[in-house]
Structure formats: structure tokens, C-alpha cells
JSON list of C-alpha atoms in Angstrom, two decimals:
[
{"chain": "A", "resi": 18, "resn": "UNK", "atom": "CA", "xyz": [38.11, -26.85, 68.71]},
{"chain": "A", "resi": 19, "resn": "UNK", "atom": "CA", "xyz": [36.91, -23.04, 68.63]},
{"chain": "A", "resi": 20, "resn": "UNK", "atom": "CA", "xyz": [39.15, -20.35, 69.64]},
{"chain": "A", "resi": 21, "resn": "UNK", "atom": "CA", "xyz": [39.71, -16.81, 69.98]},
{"chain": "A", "resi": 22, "resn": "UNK", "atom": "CA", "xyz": [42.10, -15.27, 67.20]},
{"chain": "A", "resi": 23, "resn": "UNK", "atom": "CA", "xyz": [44.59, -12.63, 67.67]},
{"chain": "A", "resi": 24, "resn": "UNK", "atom": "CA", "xyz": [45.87, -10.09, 65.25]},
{"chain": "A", "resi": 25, "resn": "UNK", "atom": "CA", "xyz": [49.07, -9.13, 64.37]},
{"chain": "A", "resi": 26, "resn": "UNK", "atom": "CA", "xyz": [50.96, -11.15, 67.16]},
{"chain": "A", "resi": 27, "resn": "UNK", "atom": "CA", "xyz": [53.82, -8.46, 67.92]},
{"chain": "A", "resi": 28, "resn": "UNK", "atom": "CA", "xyz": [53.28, -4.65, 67.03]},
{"chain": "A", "resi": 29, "resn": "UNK", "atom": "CA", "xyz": [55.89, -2.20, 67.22]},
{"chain": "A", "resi": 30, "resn": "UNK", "atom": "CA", "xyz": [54.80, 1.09, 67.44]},
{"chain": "A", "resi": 31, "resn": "UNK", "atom": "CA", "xyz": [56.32, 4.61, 67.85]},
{"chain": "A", "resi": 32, "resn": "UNK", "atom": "CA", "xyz": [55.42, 7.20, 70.83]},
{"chain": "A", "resi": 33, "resn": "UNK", "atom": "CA", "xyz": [52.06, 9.01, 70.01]},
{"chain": "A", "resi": 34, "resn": "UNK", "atom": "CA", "xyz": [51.17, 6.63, 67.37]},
{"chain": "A", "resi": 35, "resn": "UNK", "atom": "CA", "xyz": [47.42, 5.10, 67.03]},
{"chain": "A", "resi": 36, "resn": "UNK", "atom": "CA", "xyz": [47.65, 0.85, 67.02]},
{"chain": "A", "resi": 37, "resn": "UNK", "atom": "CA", "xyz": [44.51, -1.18, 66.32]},
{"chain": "A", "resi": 38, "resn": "UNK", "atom": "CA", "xyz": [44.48, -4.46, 67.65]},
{"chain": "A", "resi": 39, "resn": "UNK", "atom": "CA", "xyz": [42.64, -7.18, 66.30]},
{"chain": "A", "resi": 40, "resn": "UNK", "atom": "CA", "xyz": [40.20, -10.09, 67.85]},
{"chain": "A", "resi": 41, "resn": "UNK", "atom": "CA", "xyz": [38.11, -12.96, 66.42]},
{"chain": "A", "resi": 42, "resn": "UNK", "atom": "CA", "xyz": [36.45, -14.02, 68.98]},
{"chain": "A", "resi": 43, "resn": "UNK", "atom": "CA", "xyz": [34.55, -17.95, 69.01]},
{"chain": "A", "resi": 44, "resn": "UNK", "atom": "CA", "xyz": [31.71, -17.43, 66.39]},
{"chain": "A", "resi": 45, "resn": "UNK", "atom": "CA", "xyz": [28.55, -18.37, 69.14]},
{"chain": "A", "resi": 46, "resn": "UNK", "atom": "CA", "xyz": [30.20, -16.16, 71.94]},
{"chain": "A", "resi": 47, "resn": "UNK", "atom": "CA", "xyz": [28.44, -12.94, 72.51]},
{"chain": "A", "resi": 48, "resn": "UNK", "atom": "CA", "xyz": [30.88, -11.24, 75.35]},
{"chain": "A", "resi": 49, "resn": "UNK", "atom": "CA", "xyz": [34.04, -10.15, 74.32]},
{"chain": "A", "resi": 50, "resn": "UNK", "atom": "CA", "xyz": [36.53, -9.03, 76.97]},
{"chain": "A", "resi": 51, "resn": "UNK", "atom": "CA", "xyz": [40.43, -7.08, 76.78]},
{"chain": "A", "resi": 52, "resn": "UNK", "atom": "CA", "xyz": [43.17, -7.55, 79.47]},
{"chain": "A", "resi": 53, "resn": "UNK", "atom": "CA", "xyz": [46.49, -6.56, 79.00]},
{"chain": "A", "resi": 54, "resn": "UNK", "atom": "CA", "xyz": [49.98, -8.00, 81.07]},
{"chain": "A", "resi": 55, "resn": "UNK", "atom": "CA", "xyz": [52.48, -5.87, 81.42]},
{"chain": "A", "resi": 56, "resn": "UNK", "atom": "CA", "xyz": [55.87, -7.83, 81.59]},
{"chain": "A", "resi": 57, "resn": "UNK", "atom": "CA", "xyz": [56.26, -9.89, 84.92]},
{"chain": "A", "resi": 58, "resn": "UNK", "atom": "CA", "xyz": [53.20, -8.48, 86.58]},
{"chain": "A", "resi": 59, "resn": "UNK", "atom": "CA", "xyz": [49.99, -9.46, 86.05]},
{"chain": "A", "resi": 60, "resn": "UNK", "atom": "CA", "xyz": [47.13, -9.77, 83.71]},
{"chain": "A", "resi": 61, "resn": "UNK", "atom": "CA", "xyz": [44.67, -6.90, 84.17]},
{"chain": "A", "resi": 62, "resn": "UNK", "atom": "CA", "xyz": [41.07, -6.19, 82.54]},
{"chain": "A", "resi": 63, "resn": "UNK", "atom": "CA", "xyz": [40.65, -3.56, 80.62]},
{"chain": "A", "resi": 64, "resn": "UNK", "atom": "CA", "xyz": [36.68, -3.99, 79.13]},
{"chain": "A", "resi": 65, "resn": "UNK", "atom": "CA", "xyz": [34.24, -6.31, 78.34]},
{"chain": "A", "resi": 66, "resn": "UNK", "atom": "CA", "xyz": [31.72, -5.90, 75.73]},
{"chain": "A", "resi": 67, "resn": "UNK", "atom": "CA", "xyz": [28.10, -6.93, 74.62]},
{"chain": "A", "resi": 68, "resn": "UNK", "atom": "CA", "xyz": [25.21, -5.60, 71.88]},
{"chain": "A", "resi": 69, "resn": "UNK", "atom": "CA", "xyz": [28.16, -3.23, 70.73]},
{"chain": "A", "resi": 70, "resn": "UNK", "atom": "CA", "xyz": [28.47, -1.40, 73.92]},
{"chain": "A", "resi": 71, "resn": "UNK", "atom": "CA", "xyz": [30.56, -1.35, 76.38]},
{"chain": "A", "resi": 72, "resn": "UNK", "atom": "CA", "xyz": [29.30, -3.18, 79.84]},
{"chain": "A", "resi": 73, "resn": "UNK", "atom": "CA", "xyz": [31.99, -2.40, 82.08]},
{"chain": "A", "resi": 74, "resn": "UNK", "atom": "CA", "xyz": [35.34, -0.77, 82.11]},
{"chain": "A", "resi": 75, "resn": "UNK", "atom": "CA", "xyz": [37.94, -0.57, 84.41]},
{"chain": "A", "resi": 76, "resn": "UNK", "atom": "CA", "xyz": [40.19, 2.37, 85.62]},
{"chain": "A", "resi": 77, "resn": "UNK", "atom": "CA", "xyz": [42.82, 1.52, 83.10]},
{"chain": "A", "resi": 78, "resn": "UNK", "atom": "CA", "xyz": [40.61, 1.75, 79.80]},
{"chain": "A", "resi": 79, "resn": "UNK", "atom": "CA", "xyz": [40.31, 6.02, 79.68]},
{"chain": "A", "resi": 80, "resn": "UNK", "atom": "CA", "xyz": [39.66, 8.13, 76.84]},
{"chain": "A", "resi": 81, "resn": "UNK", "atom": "CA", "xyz": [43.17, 6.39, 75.11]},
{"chain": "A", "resi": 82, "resn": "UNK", "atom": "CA", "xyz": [41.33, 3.33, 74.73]},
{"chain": "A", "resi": 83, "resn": "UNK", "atom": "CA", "xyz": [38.13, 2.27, 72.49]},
{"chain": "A", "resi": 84, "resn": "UNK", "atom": "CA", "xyz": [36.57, -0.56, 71.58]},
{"chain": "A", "resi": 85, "resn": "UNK", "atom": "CA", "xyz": [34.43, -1.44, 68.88]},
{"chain": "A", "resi": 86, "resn": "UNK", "atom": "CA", "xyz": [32.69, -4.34, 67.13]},
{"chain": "A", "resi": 87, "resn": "UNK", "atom": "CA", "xyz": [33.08, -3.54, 63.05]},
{"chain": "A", "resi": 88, "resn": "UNK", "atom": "CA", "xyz": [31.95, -6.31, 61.82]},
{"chain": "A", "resi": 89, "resn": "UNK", "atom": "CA", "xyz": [29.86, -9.42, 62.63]},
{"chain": "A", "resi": 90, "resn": "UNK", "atom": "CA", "xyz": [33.30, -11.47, 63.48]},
{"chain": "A", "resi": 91, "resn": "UNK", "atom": "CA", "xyz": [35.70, -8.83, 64.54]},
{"chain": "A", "resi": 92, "resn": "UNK", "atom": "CA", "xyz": [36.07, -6.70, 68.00]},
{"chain": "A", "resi": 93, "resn": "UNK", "atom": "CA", "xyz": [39.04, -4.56, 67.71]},
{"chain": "A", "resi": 94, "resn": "UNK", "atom": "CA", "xyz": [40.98, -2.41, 70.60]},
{"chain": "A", "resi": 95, "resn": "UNK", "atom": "CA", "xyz": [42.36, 0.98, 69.21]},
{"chain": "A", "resi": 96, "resn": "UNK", "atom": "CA", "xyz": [44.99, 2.87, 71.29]},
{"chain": "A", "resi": 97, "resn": "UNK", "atom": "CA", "xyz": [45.02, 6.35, 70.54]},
{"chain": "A", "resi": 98, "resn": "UNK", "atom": "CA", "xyz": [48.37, 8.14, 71.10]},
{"chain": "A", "resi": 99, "resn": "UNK", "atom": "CA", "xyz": [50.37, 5.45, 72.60]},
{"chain": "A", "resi": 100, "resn": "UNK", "atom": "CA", "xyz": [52.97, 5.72, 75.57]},
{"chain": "A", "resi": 101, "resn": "UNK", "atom": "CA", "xyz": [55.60, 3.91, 76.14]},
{"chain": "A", "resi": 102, "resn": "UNK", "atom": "CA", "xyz": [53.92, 2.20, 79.54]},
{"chain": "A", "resi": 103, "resn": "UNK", "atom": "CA", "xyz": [51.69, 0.85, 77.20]},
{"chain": "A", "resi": 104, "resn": "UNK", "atom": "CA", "xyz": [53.86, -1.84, 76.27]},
{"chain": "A", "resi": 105, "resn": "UNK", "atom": "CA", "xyz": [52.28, -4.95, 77.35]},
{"chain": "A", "resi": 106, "resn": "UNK", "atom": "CA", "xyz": [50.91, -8.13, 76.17]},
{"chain": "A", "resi": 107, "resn": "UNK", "atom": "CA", "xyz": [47.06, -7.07, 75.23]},
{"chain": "A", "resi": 108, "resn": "UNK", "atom": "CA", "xyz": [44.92, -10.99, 75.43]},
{"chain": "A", "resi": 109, "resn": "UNK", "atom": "CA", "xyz": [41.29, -10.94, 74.09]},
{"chain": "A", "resi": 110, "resn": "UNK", "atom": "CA", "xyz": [38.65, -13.18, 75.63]},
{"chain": "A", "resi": 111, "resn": "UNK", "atom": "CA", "xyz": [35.85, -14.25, 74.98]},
{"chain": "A", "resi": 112, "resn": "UNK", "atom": "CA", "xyz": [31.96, -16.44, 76.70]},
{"chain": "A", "resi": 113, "resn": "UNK", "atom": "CA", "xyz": [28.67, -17.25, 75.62]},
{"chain": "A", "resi": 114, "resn": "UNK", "atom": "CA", "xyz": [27.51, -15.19, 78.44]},
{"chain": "A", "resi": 115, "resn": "UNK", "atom": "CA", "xyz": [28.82, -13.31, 81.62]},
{"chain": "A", "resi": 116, "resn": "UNK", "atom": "CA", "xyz": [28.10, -15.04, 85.08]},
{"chain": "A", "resi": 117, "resn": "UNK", "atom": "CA", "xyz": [29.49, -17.02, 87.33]},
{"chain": "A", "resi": 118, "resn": "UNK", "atom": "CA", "xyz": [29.32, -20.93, 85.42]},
{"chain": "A", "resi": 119, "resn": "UNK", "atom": "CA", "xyz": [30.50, -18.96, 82.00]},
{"chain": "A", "resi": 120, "resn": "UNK", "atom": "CA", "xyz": [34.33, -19.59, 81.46]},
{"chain": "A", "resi": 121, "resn": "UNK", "atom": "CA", "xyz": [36.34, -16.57, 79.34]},
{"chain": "A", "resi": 122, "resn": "UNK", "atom": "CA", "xyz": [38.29, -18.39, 76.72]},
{"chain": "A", "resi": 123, "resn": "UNK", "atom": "CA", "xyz": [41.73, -16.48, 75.65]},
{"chain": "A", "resi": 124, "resn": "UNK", "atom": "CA", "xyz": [43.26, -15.64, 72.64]},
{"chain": "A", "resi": 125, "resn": "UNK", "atom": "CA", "xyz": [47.33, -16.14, 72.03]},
{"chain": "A", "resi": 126, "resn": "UNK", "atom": "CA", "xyz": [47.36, -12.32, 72.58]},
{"chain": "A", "resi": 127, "resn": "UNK", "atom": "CA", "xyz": [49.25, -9.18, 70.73]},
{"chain": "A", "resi": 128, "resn": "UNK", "atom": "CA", "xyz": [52.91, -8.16, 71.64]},
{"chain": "A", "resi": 129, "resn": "UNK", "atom": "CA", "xyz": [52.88, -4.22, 71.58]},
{"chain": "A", "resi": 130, "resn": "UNK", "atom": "CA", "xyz": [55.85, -2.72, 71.84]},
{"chain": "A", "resi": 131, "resn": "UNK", "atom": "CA", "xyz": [55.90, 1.11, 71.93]},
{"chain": "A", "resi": 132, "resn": "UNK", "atom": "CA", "xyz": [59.84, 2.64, 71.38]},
{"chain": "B", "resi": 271, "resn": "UNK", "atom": "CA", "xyz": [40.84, -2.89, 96.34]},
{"chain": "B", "resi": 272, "resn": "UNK", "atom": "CA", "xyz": [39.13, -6.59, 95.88]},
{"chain": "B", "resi": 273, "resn": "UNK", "atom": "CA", "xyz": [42.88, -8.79, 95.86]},
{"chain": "B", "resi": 274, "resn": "UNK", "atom": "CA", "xyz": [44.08, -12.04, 94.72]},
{"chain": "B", "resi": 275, "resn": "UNK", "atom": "CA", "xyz": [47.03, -13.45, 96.55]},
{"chain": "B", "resi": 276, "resn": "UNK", "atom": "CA", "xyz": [49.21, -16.12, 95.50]},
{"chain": "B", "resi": 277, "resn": "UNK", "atom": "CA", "xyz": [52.42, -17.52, 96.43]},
{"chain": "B", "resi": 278, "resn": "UNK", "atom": "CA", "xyz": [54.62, -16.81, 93.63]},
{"chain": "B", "resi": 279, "resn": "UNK", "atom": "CA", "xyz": [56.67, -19.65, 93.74]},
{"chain": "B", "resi": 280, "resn": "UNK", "atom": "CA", "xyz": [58.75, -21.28, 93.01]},
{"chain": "B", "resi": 281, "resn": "UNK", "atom": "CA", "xyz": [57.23, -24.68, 93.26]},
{"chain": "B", "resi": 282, "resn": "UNK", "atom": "CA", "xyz": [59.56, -27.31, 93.09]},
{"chain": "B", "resi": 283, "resn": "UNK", "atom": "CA", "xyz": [58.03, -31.08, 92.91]},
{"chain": "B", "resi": 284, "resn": "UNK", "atom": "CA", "xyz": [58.96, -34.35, 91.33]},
{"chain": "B", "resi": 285, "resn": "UNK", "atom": "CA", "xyz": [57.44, -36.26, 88.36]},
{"chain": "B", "resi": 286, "resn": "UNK", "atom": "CA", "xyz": [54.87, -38.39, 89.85]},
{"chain": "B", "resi": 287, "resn": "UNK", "atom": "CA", "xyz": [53.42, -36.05, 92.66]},
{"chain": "B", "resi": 288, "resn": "UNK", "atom": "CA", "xyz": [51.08, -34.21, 94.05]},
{"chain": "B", "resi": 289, "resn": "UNK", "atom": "CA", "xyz": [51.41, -29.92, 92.92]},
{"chain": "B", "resi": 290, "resn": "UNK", "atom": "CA", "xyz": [49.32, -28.03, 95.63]},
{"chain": "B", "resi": 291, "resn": "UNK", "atom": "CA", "xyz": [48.90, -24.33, 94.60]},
{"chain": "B", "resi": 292, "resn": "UNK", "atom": "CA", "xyz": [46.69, -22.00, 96.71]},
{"chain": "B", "resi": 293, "resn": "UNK", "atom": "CA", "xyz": [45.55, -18.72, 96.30]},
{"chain": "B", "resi": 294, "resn": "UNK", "atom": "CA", "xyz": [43.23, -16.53, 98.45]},
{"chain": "B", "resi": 295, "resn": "UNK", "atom": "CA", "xyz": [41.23, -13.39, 98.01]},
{"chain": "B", "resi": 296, "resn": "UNK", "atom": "CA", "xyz": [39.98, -10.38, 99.94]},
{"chain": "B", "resi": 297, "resn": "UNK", "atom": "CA", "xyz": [36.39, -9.80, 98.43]},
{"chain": "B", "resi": 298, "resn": "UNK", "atom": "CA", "xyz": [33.79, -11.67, 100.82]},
{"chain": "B", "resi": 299, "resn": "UNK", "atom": "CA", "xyz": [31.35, -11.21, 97.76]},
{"chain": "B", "resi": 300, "resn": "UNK", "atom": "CA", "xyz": [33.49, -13.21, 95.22]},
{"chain": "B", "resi": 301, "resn": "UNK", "atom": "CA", "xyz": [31.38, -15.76, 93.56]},
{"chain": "B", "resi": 302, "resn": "UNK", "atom": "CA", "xyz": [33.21, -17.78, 91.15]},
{"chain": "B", "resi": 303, "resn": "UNK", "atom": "CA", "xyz": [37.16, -18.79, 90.64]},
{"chain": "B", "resi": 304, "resn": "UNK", "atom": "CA", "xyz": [38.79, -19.75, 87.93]},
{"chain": "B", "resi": 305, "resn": "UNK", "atom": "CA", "xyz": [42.18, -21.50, 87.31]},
{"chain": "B", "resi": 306, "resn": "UNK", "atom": "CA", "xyz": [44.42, -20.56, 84.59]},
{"chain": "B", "resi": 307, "resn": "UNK", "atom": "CA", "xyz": [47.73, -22.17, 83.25]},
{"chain": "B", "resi": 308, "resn": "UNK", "atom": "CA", "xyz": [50.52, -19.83, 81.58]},
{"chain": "B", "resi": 309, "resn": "UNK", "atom": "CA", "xyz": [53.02, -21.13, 79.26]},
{"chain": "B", "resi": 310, "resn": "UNK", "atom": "CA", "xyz": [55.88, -18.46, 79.43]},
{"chain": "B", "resi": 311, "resn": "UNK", "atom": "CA", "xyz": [55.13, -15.93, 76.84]},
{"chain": "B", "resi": 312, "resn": "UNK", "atom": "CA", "xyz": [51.72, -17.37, 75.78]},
{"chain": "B", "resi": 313, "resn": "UNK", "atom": "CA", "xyz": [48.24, -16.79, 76.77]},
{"chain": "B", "resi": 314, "resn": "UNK", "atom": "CA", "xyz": [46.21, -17.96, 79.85]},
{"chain": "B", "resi": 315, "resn": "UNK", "atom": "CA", "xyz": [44.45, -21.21, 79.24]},
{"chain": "B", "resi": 316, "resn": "UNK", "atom": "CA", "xyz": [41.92, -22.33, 81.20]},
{"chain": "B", "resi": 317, "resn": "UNK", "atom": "CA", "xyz": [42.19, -25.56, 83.14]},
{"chain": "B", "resi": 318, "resn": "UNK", "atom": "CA", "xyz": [38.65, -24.93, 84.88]},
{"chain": "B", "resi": 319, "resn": "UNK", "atom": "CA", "xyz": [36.45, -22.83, 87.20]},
{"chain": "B", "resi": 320, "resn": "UNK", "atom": "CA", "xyz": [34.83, -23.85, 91.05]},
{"chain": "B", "resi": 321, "resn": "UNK", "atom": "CA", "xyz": [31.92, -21.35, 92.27]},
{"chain": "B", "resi": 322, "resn": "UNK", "atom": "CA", "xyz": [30.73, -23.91, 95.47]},
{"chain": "B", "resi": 323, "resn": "UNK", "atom": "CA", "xyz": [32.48, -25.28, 98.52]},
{"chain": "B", "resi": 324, "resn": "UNK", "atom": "CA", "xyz": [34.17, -28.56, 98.39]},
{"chain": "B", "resi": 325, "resn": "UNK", "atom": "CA", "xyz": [35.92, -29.96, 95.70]},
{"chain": "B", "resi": 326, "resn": "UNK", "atom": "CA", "xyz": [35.67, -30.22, 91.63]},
{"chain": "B", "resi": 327, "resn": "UNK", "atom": "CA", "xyz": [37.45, -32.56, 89.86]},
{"chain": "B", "resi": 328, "resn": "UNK", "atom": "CA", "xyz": [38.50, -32.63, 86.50]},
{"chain": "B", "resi": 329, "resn": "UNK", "atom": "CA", "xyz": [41.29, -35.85, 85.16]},
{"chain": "B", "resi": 330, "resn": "UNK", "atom": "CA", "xyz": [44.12, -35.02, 87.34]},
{"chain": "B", "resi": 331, "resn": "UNK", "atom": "CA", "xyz": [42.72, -31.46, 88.63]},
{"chain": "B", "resi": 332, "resn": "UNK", "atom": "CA", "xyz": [41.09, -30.87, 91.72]},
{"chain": "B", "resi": 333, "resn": "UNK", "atom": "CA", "xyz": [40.04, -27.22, 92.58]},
{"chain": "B", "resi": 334, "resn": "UNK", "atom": "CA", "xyz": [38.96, -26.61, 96.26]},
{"chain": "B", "resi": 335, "resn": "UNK", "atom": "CA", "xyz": [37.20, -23.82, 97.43]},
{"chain": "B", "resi": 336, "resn": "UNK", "atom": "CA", "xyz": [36.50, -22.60, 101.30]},
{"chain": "B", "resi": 337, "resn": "UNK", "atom": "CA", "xyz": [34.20, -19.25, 101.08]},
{"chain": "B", "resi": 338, "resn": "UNK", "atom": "CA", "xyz": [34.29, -19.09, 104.87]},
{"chain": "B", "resi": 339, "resn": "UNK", "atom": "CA", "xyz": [38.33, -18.85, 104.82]},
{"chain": "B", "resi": 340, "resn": "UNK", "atom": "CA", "xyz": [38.34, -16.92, 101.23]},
{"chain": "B", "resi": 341, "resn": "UNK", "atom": "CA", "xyz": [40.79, -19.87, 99.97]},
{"chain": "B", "resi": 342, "resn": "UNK", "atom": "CA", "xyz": [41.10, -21.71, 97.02]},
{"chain": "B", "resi": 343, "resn": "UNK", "atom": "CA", "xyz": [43.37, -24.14, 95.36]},
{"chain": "B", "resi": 344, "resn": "UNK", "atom": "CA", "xyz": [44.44, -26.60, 92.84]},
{"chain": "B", "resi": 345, "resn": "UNK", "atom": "CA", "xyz": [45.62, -30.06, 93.29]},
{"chain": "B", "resi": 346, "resn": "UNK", "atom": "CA", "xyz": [47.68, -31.29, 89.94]},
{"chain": "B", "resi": 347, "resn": "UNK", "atom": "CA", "xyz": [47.77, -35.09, 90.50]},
{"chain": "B", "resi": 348, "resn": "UNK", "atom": "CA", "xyz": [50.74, -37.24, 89.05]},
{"chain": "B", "resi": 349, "resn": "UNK", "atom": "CA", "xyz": [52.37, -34.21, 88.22]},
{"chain": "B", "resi": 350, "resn": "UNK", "atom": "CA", "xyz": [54.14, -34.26, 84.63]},
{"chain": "B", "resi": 351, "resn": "UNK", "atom": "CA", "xyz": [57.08, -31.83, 83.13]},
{"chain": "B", "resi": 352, "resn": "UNK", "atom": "CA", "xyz": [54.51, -30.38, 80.67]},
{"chain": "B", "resi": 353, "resn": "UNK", "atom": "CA", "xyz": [52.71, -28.86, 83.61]},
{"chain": "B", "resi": 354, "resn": "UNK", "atom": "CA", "xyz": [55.77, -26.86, 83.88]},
{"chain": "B", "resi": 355, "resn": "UNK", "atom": "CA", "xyz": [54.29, -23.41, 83.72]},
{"chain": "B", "resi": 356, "resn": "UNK", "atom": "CA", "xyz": [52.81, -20.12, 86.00]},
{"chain": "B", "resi": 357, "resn": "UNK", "atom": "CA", "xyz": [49.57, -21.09, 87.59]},
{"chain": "B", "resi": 358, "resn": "UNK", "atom": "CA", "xyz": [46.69, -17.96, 87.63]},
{"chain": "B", "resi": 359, "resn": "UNK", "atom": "CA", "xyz": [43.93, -17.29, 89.76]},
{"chain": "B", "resi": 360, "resn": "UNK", "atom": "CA", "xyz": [41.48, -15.53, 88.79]},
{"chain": "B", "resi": 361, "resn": "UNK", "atom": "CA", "xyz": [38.15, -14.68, 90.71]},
{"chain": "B", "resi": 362, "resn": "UNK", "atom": "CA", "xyz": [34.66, -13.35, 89.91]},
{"chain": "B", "resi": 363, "resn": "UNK", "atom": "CA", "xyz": [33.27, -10.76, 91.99]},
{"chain": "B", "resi": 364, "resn": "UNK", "atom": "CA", "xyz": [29.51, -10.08, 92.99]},
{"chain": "B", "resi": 365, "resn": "UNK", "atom": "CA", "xyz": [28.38, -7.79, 91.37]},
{"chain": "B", "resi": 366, "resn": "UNK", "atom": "CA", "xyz": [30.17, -7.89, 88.19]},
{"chain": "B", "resi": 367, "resn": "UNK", "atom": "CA", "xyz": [29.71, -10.61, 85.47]},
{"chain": "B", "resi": 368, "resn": "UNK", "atom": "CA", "xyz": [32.41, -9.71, 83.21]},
{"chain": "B", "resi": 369, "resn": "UNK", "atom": "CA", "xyz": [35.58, -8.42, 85.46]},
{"chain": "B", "resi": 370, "resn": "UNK", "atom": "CA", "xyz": [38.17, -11.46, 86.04]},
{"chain": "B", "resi": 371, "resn": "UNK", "atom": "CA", "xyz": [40.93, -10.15, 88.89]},
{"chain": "B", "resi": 372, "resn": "UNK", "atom": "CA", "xyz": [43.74, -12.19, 88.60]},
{"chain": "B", "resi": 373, "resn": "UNK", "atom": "CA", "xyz": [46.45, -13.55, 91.23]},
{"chain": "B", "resi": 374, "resn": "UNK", "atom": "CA", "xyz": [50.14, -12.90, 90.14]},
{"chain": "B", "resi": 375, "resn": "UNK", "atom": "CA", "xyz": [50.24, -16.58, 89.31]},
{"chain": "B", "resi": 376, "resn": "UNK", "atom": "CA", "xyz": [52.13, -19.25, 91.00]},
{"chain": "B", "resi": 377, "resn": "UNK", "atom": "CA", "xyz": [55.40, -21.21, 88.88]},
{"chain": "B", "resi": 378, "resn": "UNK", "atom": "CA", "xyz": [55.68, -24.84, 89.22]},
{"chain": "B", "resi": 379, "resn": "UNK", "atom": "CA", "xyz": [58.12, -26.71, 88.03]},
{"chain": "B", "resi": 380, "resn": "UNK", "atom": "CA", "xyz": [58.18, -30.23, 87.60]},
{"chain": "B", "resi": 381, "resn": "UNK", "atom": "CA", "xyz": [61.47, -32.44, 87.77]},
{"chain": "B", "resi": 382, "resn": "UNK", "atom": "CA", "xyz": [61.76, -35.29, 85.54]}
]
């Protein structure tokens, strides 16, 4: 069965540093999403893409955050200048299309620590 | 500030019977809702999605959904240990096709 791939699975990552996180989202899916869960609370969107641009953000994804599509399989999230409240478990998603009968399959998701 | 409520649980039932989680929301314009399980530490995994009143069921899922009272919920039939885990809702709002707002999640636990 298809899924959504996740890349590395924990990241540890000093104050200030850049992190790229990595997605491979299911090949015939053409919307590719990022949420993030913070320990204990919960999960939270960050930005869904399409035609390598961004379609919506939310309040969360500022000029830290960027998105981009490199390749025809991977859609990466870079953090510029991480903080240490951006330690959170960061999920990819993916559908075939947005709308309400299109389901957004998750990937295992990225551990990023920041010390 | 369009919000998903849960009950966070925890829910307690035996091997054998009925789960009933519920979750409502404050958006009058949400259009679809989906229904997540969460293994501790792992990823959301989609058990499935209602968008009209009445029921949908799926093996031993049932999702319900009641736009006029802004409720939904999921009905785990013969309930099993391995449906141990934190139960998400997550709702689509009018007006945006991509933006999932999730619920806090529910826990069930199921005793052998």
C-alpha cells in the first residue's frame, strides 16, 4: 500500500541552526500538506501545497518556515534559525486533491529536537 | 477561532464493547470530518471521513454526524486492545480545502 515517507525520523538540532525536513509524499498525490504536534497538545497545520506554490498557510508558518518541492518526488520543510519552541513532532500529508471527499494520508513524521 | 472539542479521556471500556467517542466543533460552515487514530508516539492514521448527516459505516466503525447540533462521533464496535490508542478529530472548514483543525484527541483504552 502507498504511503507518505518521512526523513530523518528524529533531528537534533542546536539553537539558531537551519534543519531541512524531508517528505515523499504517495507518487499520484498532488497536495502536500505540514502539521507539526508539539508534545501533549495537539496537531496543528502549518501549509499545504500545490503546482509548487504555496495554497494556504497558517499563522504559525512565518518567514522561519519555507517550503519547497525540489524534485519530482520530494517536498521538503526548511526551518531557518530554529528556537527551542520549535521542538515538536513535524507529520507530512499528503491527497490526490483538496476538498471535502479527499482524505490527507500521514507520514510517520520527524522528531525535532532543538537544545 | 473555528474549535474542535473533545473529551480527552480517559475512556475506559471492556473487550467486547461498544467505544463511543464524540467530538464537536464551533464553525457552522464546517463541511467535512475526519477521524484519526494515534498510536502513542506515531503518526495520525486515518480510520475514515463523514461530510453528510446520518451515519457511515466502515467494518466495526460508525461515524455520525449532526450539522444542526455541530456533533460528531465514532462508534468502535466489539472493541479490541489494539484499539488502545488517542482518538483525533479533525474537521474541514468552508472555505478552505486544505486546512485540517484537529480536536485534542480522545484516549481509549481497552481492557482485556
Amino acid at each position: 500500500e502507498p504511503e507518505v515517507t518521512q526523513t530523518p525520523s528524529h533531528q537534533v538540532t542546536q539553537m539558531g541552526q537551519e534543519v531541512i525536513l524531508r517528505c515523499v509524499p504517495i507518487s499520484n498525490h498532488l497536495y502536500f500538506y505540514w502539521y507539526r504536534q508539539i508534545l501533549g497538545q495537539k496537531v496543528e497545520f502549518l501549509v499545504s501545497f500545490y503546482n509548487n506554490e504555496i495554497s494556504e498557510k497558517s499563522e504559525i508558518f512565518d518567514d522561519q518556515f519555507s517550503v519547497e518541492r525540489p524534485d519530482g518526488s520530494n517536498f521538503t520543510l526548511k526551518i531557518r534559525s530554529t528556537k527551542l519552541e520549535d521542538s515538536a513532532m513535524y507529520f507530512c500529508a499528503s491527497s490526490e486533491s483538496p476538498g471535502q471527499v479527499y482524505e490527507q494520508y500521514f507520514g510517520p513524521g520527524t522528531r525535532l529536537t532543538v537544545t | 477561532q473555528k474549535e474542535v472539542e473533545q473529551n480527552s479521556g480517559p475512556l475506559s471500556v471492556p473487550e467486547g464493547a461498544i467505544a463511543s467517542l464524540n467530538c464537536t466543533y464551533s464553525d457552522r460552515g464546517s463541511q467535512s470530518f475526519f477521524w484519526y487514530r494515534q498510536y502513542s508516539g506515531k503518526s495520525p492514521e486515518l480510520i475514515m471521513f463523514i461530510y453528510s448527516n446520518g451515519d457511515k459505516e466502515d467494518g466495526r466503525f460508525t461515524a455520525q454526524l449532526n450539522k444542526a447540533s455541530q456533533y460528531v462521533s465514532l462508534l468502535i464496535r466489539d472493541s479490541q486492545p489494539s484499539d488502545s490508542a488517542t482518538y483525533l478529530c479533525a474537521v474541514l472548514h468552508l472555505g478552505s480545502n486544505y486546512k485540517l483543525t484537529f480536536g485534542k484527541g480522545t484516549l481509549l483504552t481497552v481492557n482485556p
